[in-house]
Short mmCIF file of C-alpha atoms in Angstrom, two decimals:
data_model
loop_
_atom_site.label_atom_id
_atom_site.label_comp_id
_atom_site.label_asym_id
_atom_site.label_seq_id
_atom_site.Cartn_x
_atom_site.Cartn_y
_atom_site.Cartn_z
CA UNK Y 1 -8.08 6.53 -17.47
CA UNK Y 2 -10.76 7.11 -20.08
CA UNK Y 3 -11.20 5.71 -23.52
CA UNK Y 4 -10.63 9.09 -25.41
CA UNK Y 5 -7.90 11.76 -23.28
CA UNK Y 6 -8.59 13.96 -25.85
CA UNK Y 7 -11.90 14.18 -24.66
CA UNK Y 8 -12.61 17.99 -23.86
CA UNK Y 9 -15.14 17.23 -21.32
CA UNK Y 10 -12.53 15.32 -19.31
CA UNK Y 11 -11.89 18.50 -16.72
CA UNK Y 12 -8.74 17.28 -14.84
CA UNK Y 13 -6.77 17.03 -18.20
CA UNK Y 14 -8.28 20.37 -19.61
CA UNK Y 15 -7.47 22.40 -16.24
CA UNK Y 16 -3.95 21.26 -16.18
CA UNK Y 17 -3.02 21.78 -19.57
CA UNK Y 18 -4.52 25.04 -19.49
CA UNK Y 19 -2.33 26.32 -16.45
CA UNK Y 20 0.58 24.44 -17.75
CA UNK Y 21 0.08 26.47 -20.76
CA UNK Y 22 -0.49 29.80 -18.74
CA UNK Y 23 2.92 28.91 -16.86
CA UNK Y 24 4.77 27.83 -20.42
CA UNK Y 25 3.82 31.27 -22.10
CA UNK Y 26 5.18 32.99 -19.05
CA UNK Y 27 8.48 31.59 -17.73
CA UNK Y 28 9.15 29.80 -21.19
CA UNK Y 29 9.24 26.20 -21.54
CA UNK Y 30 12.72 25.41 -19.68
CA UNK Y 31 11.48 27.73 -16.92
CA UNK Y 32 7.94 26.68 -16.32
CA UNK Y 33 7.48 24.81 -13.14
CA UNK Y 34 4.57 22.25 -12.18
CA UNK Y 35 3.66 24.18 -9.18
CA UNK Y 36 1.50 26.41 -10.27
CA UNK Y 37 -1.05 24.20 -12.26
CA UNK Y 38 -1.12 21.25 -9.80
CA UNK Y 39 -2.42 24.40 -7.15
CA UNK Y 40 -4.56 25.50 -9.44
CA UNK Y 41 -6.16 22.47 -10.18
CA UNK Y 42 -6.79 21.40 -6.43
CA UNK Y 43 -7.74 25.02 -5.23
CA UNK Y 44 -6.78 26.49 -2.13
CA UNK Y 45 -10.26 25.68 -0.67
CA UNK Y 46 -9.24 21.98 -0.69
CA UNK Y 47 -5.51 22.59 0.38
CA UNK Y 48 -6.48 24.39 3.47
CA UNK Y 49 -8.92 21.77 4.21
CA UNK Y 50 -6.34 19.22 3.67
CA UNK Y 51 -3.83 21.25 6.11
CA UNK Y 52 -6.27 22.25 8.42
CA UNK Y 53 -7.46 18.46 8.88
CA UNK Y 54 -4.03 16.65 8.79
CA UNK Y 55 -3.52 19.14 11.88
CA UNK Y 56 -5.92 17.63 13.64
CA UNK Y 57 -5.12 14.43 12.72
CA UNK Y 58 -1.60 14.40 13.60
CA UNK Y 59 -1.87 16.62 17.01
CA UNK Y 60 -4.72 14.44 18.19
CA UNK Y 61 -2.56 11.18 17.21
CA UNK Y 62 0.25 12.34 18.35
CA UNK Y 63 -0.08 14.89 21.34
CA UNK Y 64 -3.72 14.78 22.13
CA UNK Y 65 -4.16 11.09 22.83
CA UNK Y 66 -0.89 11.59 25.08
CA UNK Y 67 -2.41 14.27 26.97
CA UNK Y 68 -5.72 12.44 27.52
CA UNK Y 69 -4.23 9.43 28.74
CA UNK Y 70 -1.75 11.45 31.29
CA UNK Y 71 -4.79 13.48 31.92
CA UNK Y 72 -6.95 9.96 32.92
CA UNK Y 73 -4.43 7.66 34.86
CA UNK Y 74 -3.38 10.65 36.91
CA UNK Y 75 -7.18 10.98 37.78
CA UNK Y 76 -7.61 7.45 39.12
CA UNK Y 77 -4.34 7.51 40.96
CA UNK Y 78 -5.48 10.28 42.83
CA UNK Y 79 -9.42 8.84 42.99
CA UNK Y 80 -6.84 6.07 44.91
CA UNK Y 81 -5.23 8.30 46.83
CA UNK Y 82 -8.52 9.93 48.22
CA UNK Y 83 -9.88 6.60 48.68
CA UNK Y 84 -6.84 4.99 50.91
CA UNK Y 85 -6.52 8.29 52.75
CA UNK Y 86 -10.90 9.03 53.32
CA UNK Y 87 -11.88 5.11 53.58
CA UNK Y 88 -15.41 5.28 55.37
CA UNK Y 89 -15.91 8.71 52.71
CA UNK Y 90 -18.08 8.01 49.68
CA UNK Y 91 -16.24 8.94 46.13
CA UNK Y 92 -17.88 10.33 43.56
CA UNK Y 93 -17.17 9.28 39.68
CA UNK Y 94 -18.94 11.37 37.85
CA UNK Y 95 -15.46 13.85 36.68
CA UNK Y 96 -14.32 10.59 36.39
CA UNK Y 97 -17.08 9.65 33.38
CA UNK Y 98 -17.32 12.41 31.96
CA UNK Y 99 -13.43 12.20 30.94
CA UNK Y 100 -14.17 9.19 29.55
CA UNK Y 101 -16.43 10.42 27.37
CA UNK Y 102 -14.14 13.39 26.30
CA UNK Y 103 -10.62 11.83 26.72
CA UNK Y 104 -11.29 7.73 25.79
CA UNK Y 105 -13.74 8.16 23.54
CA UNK Y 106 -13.97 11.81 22.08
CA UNK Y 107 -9.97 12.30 21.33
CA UNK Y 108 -9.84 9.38 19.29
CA UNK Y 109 -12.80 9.79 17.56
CA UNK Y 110 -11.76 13.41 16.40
CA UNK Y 111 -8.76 11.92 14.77
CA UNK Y 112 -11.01 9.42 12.77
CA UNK Y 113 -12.73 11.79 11.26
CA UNK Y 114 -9.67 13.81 10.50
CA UNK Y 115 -8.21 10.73 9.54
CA UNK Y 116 -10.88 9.85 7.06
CA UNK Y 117 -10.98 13.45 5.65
CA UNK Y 118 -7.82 13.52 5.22
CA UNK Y 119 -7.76 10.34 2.92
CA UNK Y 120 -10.32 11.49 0.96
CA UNK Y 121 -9.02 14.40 0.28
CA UNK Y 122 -5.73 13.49 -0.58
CA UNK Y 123 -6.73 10.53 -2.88
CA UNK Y 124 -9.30 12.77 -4.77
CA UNK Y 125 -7.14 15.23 -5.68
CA UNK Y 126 -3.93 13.34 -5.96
CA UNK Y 127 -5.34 11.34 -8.74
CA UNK Y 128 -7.08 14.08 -10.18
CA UNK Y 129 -3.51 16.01 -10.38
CA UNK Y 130 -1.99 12.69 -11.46
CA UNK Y 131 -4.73 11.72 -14.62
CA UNK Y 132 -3.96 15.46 -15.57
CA UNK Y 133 -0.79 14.78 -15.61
CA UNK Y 134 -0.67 12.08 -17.23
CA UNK Y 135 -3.22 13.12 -19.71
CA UNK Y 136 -1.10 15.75 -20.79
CA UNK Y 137 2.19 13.84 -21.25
CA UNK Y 138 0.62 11.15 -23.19
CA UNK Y 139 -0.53 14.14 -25.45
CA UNK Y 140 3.07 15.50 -25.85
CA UNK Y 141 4.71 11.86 -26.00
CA UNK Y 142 2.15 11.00 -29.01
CA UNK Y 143 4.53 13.61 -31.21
CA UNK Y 144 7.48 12.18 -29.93
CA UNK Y 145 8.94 8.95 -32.07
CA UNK Y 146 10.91 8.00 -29.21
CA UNK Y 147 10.27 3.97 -29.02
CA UNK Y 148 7.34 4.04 -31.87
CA UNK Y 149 6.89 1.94 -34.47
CA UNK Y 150 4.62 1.49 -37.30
CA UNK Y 151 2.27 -2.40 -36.85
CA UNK Y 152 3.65 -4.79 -38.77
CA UNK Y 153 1.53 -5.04 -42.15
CA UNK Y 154 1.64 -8.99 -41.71
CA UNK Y 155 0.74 -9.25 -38.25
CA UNK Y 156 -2.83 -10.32 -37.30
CA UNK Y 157 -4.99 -6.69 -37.13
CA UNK Y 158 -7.31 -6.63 -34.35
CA UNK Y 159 -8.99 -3.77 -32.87
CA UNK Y 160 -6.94 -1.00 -31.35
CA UNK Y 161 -3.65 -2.74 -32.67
CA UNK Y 162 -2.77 0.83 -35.08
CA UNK Y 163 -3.38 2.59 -32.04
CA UNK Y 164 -1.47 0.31 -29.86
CA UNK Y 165 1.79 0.01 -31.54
CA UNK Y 166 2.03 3.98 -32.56
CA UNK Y 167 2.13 4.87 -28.86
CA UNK Y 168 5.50 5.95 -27.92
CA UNK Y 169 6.92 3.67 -24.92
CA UNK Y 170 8.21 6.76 -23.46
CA UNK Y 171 4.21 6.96 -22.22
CA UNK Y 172 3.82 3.66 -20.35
CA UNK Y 173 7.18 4.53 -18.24
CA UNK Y 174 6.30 8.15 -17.25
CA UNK Y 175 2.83 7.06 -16.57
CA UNK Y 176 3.63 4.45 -13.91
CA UNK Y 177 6.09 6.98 -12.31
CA UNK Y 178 2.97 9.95 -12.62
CA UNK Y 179 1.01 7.32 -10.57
CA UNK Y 180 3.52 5.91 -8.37
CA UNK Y 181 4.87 8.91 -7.69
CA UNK Y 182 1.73 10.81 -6.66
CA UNK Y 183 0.06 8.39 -4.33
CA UNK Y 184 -1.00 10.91 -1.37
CA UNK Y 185 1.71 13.33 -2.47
CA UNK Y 186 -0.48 16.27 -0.66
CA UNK Y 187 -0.70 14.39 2.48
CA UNK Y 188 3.11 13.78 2.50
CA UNK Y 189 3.77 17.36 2.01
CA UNK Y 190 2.04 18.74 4.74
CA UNK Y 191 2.70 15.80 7.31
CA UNK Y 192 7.04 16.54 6.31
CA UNK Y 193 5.61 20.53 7.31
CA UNK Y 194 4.17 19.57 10.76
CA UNK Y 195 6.14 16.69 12.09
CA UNK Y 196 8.60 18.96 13.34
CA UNK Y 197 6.64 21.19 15.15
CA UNK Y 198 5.02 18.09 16.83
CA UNK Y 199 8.30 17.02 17.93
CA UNK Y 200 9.03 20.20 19.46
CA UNK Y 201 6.10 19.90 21.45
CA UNK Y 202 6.39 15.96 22.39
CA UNK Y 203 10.17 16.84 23.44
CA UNK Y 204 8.73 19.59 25.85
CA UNK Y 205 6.97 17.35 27.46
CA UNK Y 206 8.97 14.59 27.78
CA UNK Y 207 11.49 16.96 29.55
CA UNK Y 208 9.00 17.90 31.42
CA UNK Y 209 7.56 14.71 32.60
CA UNK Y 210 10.99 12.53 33.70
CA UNK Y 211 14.22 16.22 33.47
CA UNK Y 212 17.50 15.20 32.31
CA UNK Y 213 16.25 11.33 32.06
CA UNK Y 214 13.82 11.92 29.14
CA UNK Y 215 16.62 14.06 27.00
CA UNK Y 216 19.43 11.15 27.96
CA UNK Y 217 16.60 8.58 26.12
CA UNK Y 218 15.92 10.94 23.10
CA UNK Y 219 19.82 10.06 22.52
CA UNK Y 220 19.24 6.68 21.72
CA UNK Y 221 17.52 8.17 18.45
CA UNK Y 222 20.79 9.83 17.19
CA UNK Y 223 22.36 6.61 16.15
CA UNK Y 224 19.70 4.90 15.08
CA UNK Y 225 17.97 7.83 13.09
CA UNK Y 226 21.71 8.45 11.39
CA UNK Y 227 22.31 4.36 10.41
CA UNK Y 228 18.24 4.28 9.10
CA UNK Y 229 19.49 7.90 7.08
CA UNK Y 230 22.36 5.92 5.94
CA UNK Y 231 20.67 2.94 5.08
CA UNK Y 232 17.40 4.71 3.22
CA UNK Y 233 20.62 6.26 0.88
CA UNK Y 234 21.84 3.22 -0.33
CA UNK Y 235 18.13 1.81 -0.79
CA UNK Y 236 17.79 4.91 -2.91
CA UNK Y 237 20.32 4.62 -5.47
CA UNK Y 238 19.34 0.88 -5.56
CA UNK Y 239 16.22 1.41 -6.39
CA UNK Y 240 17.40 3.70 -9.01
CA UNK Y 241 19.07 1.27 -10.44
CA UNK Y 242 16.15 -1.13 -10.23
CA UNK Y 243 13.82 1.27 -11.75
CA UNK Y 244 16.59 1.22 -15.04
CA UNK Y 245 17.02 -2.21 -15.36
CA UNK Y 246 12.85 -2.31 -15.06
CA UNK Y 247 12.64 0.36 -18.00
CA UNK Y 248 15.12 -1.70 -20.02
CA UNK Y 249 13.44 -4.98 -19.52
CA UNK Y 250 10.37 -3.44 -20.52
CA UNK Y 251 11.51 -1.16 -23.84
CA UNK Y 252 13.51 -4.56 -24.49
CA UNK Y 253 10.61 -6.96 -24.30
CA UNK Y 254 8.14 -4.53 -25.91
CA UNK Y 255 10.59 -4.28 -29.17
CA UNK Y 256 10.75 -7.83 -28.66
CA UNK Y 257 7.04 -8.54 -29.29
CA UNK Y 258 6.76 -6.15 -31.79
CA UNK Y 259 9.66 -7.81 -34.03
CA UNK Y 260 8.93 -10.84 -32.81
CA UNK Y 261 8.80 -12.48 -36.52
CA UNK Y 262 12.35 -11.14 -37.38
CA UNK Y 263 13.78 -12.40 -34.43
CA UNK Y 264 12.35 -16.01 -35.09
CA UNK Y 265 13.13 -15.76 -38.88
CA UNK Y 266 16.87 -14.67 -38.27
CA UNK Y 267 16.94 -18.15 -35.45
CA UNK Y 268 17.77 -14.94 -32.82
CA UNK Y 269 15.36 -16.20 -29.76
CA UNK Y 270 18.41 -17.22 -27.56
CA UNK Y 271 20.16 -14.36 -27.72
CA UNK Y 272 16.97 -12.18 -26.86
CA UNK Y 273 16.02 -14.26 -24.39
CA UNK Y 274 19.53 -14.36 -22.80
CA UNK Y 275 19.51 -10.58 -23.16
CA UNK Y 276 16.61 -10.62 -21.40
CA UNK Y 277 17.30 -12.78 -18.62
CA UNK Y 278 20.54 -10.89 -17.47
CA UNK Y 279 18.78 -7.91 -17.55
CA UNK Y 280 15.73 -9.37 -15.08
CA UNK Y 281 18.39 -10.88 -13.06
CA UNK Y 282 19.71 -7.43 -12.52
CA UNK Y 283 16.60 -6.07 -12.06
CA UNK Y 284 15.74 -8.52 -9.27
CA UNK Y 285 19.40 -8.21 -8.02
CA UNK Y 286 18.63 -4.61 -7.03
CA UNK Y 287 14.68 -5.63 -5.92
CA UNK Y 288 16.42 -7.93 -3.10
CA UNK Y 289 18.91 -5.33 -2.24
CA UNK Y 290 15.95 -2.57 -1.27
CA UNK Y 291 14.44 -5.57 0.63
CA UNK Y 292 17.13 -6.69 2.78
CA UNK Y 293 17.63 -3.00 3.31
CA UNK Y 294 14.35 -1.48 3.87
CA UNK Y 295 13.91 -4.31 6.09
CA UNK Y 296 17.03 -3.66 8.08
CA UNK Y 297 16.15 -0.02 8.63
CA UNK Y 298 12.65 -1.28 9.52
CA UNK Y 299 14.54 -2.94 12.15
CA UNK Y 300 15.68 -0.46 13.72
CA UNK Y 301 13.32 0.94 13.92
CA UNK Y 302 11.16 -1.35 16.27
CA UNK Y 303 14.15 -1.14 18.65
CA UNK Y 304 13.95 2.45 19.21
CA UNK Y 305 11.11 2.77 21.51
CA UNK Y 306 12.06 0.11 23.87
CA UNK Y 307 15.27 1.64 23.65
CA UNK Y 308 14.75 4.75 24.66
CA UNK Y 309 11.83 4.23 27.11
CA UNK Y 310 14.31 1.47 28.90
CA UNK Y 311 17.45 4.07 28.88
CA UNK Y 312 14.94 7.14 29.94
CA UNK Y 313 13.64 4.93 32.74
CA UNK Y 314 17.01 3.79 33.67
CA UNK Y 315 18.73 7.08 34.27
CA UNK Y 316 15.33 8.39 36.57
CA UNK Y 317 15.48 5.54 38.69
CA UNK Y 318 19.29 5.74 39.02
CA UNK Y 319 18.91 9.40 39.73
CA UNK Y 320 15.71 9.89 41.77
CA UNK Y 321 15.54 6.16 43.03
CA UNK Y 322 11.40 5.58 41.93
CA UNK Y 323 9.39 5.84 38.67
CA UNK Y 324 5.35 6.13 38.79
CA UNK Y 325 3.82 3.71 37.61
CA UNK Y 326 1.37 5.27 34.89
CA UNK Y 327 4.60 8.10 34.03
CA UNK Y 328 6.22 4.71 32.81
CA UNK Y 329 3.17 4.12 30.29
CA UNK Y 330 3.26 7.87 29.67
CA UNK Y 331 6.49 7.52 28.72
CA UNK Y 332 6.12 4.76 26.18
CA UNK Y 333 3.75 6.83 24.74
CA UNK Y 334 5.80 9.63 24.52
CA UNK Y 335 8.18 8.01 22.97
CA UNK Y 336 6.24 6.40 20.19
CA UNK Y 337 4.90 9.74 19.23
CA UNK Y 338 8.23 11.29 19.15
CA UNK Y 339 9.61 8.02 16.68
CA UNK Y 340 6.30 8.18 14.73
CA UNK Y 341 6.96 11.88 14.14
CA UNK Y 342 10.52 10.79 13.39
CA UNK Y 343 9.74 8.49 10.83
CA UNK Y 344 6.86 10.88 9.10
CA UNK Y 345 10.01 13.22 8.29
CA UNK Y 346 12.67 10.26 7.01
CA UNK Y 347 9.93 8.44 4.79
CA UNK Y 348 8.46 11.58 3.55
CA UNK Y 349 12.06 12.66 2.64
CA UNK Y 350 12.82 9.26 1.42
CA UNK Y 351 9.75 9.78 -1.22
CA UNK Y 352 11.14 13.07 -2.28
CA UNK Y 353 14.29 11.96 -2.97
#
């Protein structure tokens, strides 16, 4: 992140470890939680911005944009209406404009700019929380001589290679899991907070819009949601076993290069290169398992708003015989908002687990 961490003018690592300290002197080491610094560090200024914007964001994706459109179509039917039951009466479009303006073109632009705070945001002060982090575990980890060696006195010396080969390897494999891990963290948090309350609110209406036919199409997302939940826990604990075989591949193949004179002087490369092939096979053994499942639960996943829209449309023309036309489109979009919601909850989940 920068060429010296211990660099006191670097203020995302100083921050942290100071409230990480704060929290360490009071609840004791095995206590201390990471709460409290990464809060500290961001501010509550930016969190409520953050929450405040995602808000907007996800109503005006989700609800807003459905409202607008219902709000529109039902307009022109009845601008239709007025014009196939006044024909020699001149119609005026000027309401009709001006929700263009506010419904076509103002809703969605709202949610860009949410959209765009939001992102900024959340990838400022994710990395910020994640350097810190990371900052001060490489600090601790430098103590540690977990996976350290002393350079080889023999071995070529080129610049940085003391440095280099004292760093634990603990560091490189909590690093990539600081920054993997943290990749719009905040966002996720607050999205897994407000999904539900946006389904409550897309359900209402979809009940509201086609009765007993719009909660007979919701159904549909019982099964699937369940085999995707089912599916997302066997990705999970192969991709914990893909991240193991990953950190063994790596420690092995770092220890490798590092003795890589013994192991040619004792005739050894075949058996550290078999060692090191099984354990890549395994590794990519697992990789192609998360595929093949990720991209069955992706699959799913596309069927569900067909599925319900087609079953929801089904039982309202079975029971009431007709379907407007524009409540069909409302409907679709209904629908999506209620699976996008949906799948805000299972992949935020997913990333938590």
């Amino acid at each position: 992140l920068i060429e010296d961490r211990m660099d006191q003018e670097y203020m995302p690592y100083v921050r942290f470890k100071k409230y990480w300290e704060e929290s360490v002197a009071q609840k004791g080491i095995q206590n201390a939680s990471m709460f409290y610094p990464l809060v500290k560090v961001v501010g509550w200024k930016a969190i409520t911005g953050l929450v405040i914007a995602i808000v907007i964001e996800v109503f005006m994706s989700n609800v807003g944009m459905v409202i607008a459109l219902d709000k529109f179509l039902s307009h022109l039917e009845w601008l239709e209406r007025e014009s196939y039951n006044n024909p020699g009466e001149q119609i005026c479009y000027l309401e009709a404009t001006v929700m263009i303006i506010i419904y076509i073109f103002g809703v969605p632009m709202i949610f860009r700019t949410a959209t765009i705070i939001v992102h900024l945001l959340d990838g400022y002060y994710t990395n910020v929380c994640a350097a810190g982090m990371a900052s001060v575990v490489f600090e601790k980890a430098m103590s540690l001589p977990v996976g350290s060696a002393p350079p080889d006195p023999n071995d070529e010396q080129v610049a940085g290679y003391y440095e280099q080969n004292q760093k634990p390897n603990v560091v490189q494999l909590l690093n990539v899991d600081i920054i993997e891990c943290w990749g719009y963290l905040l966002k996720t948090i607050v999205y897994i907070a407000v999904a539900p309350l946006i389904t409550i609110v897309l359900f209402v209406m979809l009940i509201n819009k086609i009765k007993l036919a719009g909660l007979l199409g919701v159904l549909y997302i019982i099964p699937c949601t369940l085999c995707t939940m089912k599916g997302m826990g066997y990705n999970i604990r192969a991709w914990i076993k893909y991240q193991g075989y990953q950190d063994e591949r790596l420690r092995w193949l770092t220890e490798t290069i590092i003795h890589i004179r013994t192991i040619k002087s004792l005739a050894w490369e075949k058996l550290s290169f078999e060692r090191l092939h099984k354990v890549r096979t395994k590794e990519l053994e697992q990789n192609q398992i998360c595929g093949i499942v990720s991209g069955f639960c992706a699959s799913i996943g596309h069927t569900m708003p067909w599925g319900t829209m087609l079953l929801a449309a089904f039982v309202s023309l079975s029971t009431e015989g007709y379907l407007q036309a524009h409540t069909i489109i409302i409907i679709q979009r209904l629908m999506g908002s209620l699976l996008h919601a949906t799948s805000i909850m299972l992949s935020g989940a997913h990333k938590f687990v």
